[in-house]
Tab-separated table of C-alpha atoms in Angstrom:
chain	number	residue	atom	x	y	z
A	721	MET	CA	24.058	16.194	3.895
A	722	TYR	CA	26.884	13.817	3.522
A	723	THR	CA	25.270	12.088	0.621
A	724	ASN	CA	25.282	15.287	-1.367
A	725	ILE	CA	28.767	16.156	-0.652
A	726	LEU	CA	29.696	12.588	-1.808
A	727	LEU	CA	27.584	13.019	-4.787
A	728	ALA	CA	29.364	16.365	-5.485
A	729	THR	CA	32.928	14.709	-5.145
A	730	LEU	CA	31.777	11.843	-7.314
A	731	LEU	CA	30.684	14.234	-10.072
A	732	VAL	CA	33.843	16.033	-10.119
A	733	ILE	CA	35.950	12.776	-10.102
A	734	GLN	CA	33.751	11.522	-13.132
A	735	LEU	CA	33.941	14.907	-15.023
A	736	THR	CA	37.564	15.035	-14.736
A	737	HIS	CA	37.913	11.428	-16.367
A	738	GLY	CA	34.983	12.077	-18.964
A	739	SER	CA	32.915	9.062	-17.865
A	740	VAL	CA	29.491	10.586	-17.005
A	741	ASP	CA	26.967	12.851	-18.432
A	742	ALA	CA	27.109	15.693	-16.085
A	743	VAL	CA	23.654	17.351	-16.903
A	744	PRO	CA	21.394	15.600	-14.504
A	745	LEU	CA	23.825	15.652	-11.692
A	746	ASN	CA	24.721	19.226	-12.060
A	747	SER	CA	21.228	19.866	-11.939
A	748	GLU	CA	20.845	18.239	-8.601
A	749	LEU	CA	23.944	19.597	-7.265
A	750	THR	CA	22.851	23.256	-8.329
A	751	GLN	CA	19.509	22.576	-6.596
A	752	TYR	CA	21.473	21.454	-3.482
A	753	ILE	CA	23.811	24.220	-3.298
A	754	ASN	CA	20.816	26.931	-3.686
A	755	GLU	CA	18.849	25.037	-0.927
A	756	GLN	CA	21.903	25.384	1.126
A	757	ILE	CA	22.593	28.887	0.393
A	758	ASN	CA	18.898	29.976	1.159
A	759	LEU	CA	18.958	27.884	4.474
A	760	GLY	CA	22.286	29.869	5.387
A	761	LEU	CA	20.593	32.994	4.613
A	762	THR	CA	17.433	31.979	6.557
A	763	GLN	CA	19.566	31.357	9.530
A	764	ALA	CA	21.631	34.139	9.352
A	765	LYS	CA	18.405	36.357	9.097
A	766	ARG	CA	17.067	34.590	12.117
A	767	GLU	CA	20.292	35.099	14.182
A	768	VAL	CA	20.251	39.024	13.359
A	769	ILE	CA	16.663	39.238	14.429
A	770	ASN	CA	17.361	37.177	17.594
A	771	GLN	CA	20.342	39.738	18.200
A	772	MET	CA	18.291	42.826	17.562
A	773	GLU	CA	15.331	41.520	19.820
A	774	GLY	CA	17.782	40.394	22.687
A	775	PHE	CA	19.403	43.881	22.399
A	776	VAL	CA	16.216	45.742	22.756
A	777	SER	CA	14.707	43.433	25.456
A	778	SER	CA	17.893	43.715	27.377
A	779	HIS	CA	19.045	47.424	26.731
A	780	GLY	CA	16.028	49.145	25.421
A	781	GLN	CA	12.472	50.154	26.346
A	782	SER	CA	9.150	50.553	24.396
A	783	GLY	CA	5.819	51.570	24.585
A	784	VAL	CA	2.548	53.245	23.230
A	785	PHE	CA	1.127	56.594	23.829
A	786	GLY	CA	-2.089	58.003	22.468
A	787	GLU	CA	-5.946	57.671	22.694
A	788	HIS	CA	-8.901	56.408	20.650
A	789	ALA	CA	-12.097	57.564	21.717
A	790	TYR	CA	-14.867	57.967	18.967
A	791	PRO	CA	-17.120	59.773	18.866
A	792	LYS	CA	-15.456	61.807	21.678
A	793	ILE	CA	-12.492	64.133	20.604
A	794	LYS	CA	-9.736	63.907	22.988
A	795	PHE	CA	-6.937	65.742	21.397
A	796	PRO	CA	-4.422	67.254	22.121
A	797	ALA	CA	-3.173	64.629	24.332
A	798	SER	CA	-0.036	64.964	26.148
A	799	GLY	CA	1.919	63.082	28.835
A	800	TYR	CA	5.302	62.056	30.496
A	801	ILE	CA	6.729	58.649	29.609
A	802	THR	CA	8.961	57.444	32.388
A	803	PHE	CA	11.607	54.909	31.706
A	804	ASN	CA	11.664	51.994	33.925
A	805	PRO	CA	14.349	51.481	34.942
A	806	PRO	CA	16.377	54.877	33.893
A	807	PHE	CA	18.874	54.830	31.444
A	808	THR	CA	22.581	55.782	32.560
A	809	ALA	CA	22.787	58.286	29.830
A	810	VAL	CA	20.091	60.138	27.494
A	811	PRO	CA	19.050	57.338	25.025
A	812	ALA	CA	18.110	57.307	21.230
A	813	LEU	CA	14.270	57.653	20.774
A	814	VAL	CA	12.414	56.599	17.575
A	815	TYR	CA	8.842	56.756	17.282
A	816	GLY	CA	6.090	56.368	14.958
A	817	LEU	CA	2.378	56.810	14.108
A	818	TYR	CA	0.465	53.542	14.018
A	819	THR	CA	-3.111	54.499	14.528
A	820	TYR	CA	-4.857	57.801	13.085
A	821	ASP	CA	-8.446	58.036	12.844
A	822	THR	CA	-9.935	61.298	11.590
A	823	SER	CA	-12.869	62.537	9.861
A	824	LYS	CA	-13.065	62.204	6.043
A	825	ASP	CA	-14.928	65.636	5.908
A	826	TYR	CA	-12.072	67.573	6.975
A	827	ASN	CA	-8.417	67.906	6.346
A	828	SER	CA	-6.168	65.542	8.294
A	829	ARG	CA	-3.272	67.262	10.074
A	830	LEU	CA	-1.388	65.743	12.827
A	831	VAL	CA	1.666	67.054	14.776
A	832	THR	CA	3.884	65.067	17.377
A	833	ASP	CA	6.494	66.680	19.718
A	834	VAL	CA	8.737	65.064	21.907
A	835	THR	CA	10.356	67.276	24.436
A	836	ASN	CA	12.639	67.022	27.357
A	837	LEU	CA	14.300	63.784	26.430
A	838	SER	CA	16.073	62.534	29.646
A	839	LYS	CA	17.704	59.504	31.252
A	840	SER	CA	14.552	59.088	33.236
A	841	GLY	CA	11.798	59.853	30.408
A	842	PHE	CA	10.339	62.208	27.905
A	843	ASN	CA	7.220	64.194	27.264
A	844	MET	CA	4.992	63.517	24.074
A	845	LYS	CA	2.354	65.350	22.669
A	846	ILE	CA	-0.099	64.600	19.930
A	847	LYS	CA	-1.974	67.610	18.476
A	848	THR	CA	-4.109	68.646	15.485
A	849	TYR	CA	-4.555	72.298	13.899
A	850	ALA	CA	-7.152	74.107	12.175
A	851	ASP	CA	-10.614	72.455	11.446
A	852	THR	CA	-9.209	68.717	11.870
A	853	LYS	CA	-11.421	66.505	13.706
A	854	MET	CA	-9.527	63.404	14.995
A	855	TRP	CA	-10.581	60.770	17.276
A	856	GLY	CA	-7.698	58.745	17.630
A	857	ALA	CA	-4.011	58.603	17.407
A	858	ARG	CA	-1.301	56.483	18.813
A	859	ILE	CA	2.342	56.473	18.720
A	860	SER	CA	4.615	53.524	19.289
A	861	TRP	CA	8.148	54.332	20.930
A	862	MET	CA	11.259	52.669	21.443
A	863	ALA	CA	14.439	53.844	23.380
A	864	CYS	CA	17.792	52.482	23.434
A	865	PRO	CA	21.161	53.482	24.608
A	866	LYS	CA	23.193	55.483	22.183
A	867	ALA	CA	25.893	53.584	20.073
A	868	THR	CA	29.224	54.594	20.833
A	869	VAL	CA	31.909	54.189	18.029
A	870	ASP	CA	35.711	54.290	18.551
A	871	VAL	CA	37.411	55.911	15.391
């Protein structure tokens, strides 16, 4: 690292006195600067990811709800998810579908419901309607404290 800083300093000094062809040195310096920028961005990205993972692991909870039981159809499926430990206030909850196994011979229709969200848990339901034949659906969920903003 210090070598490249010295090269950059030498380049600036020599350019101001007009005693060097700057093209090859400029190319090396540009490459070095780009590498440092990419390294910095990679480190910053890693720090943000670590902070998010740390926040979720220390403040949030996550899990999976659902079934997959081909060839048996086990829907609608419903259940109560308990937070352990309970939150001190009603948390924010996000969820998304990550498994969906349905018949190609029928229309695919899926409904998910979250009800009764509280400090201690929530109800989740996965169901189909009309002629949909579904063998599997799983929902991944994450709950964490709601952010408070002072304005």
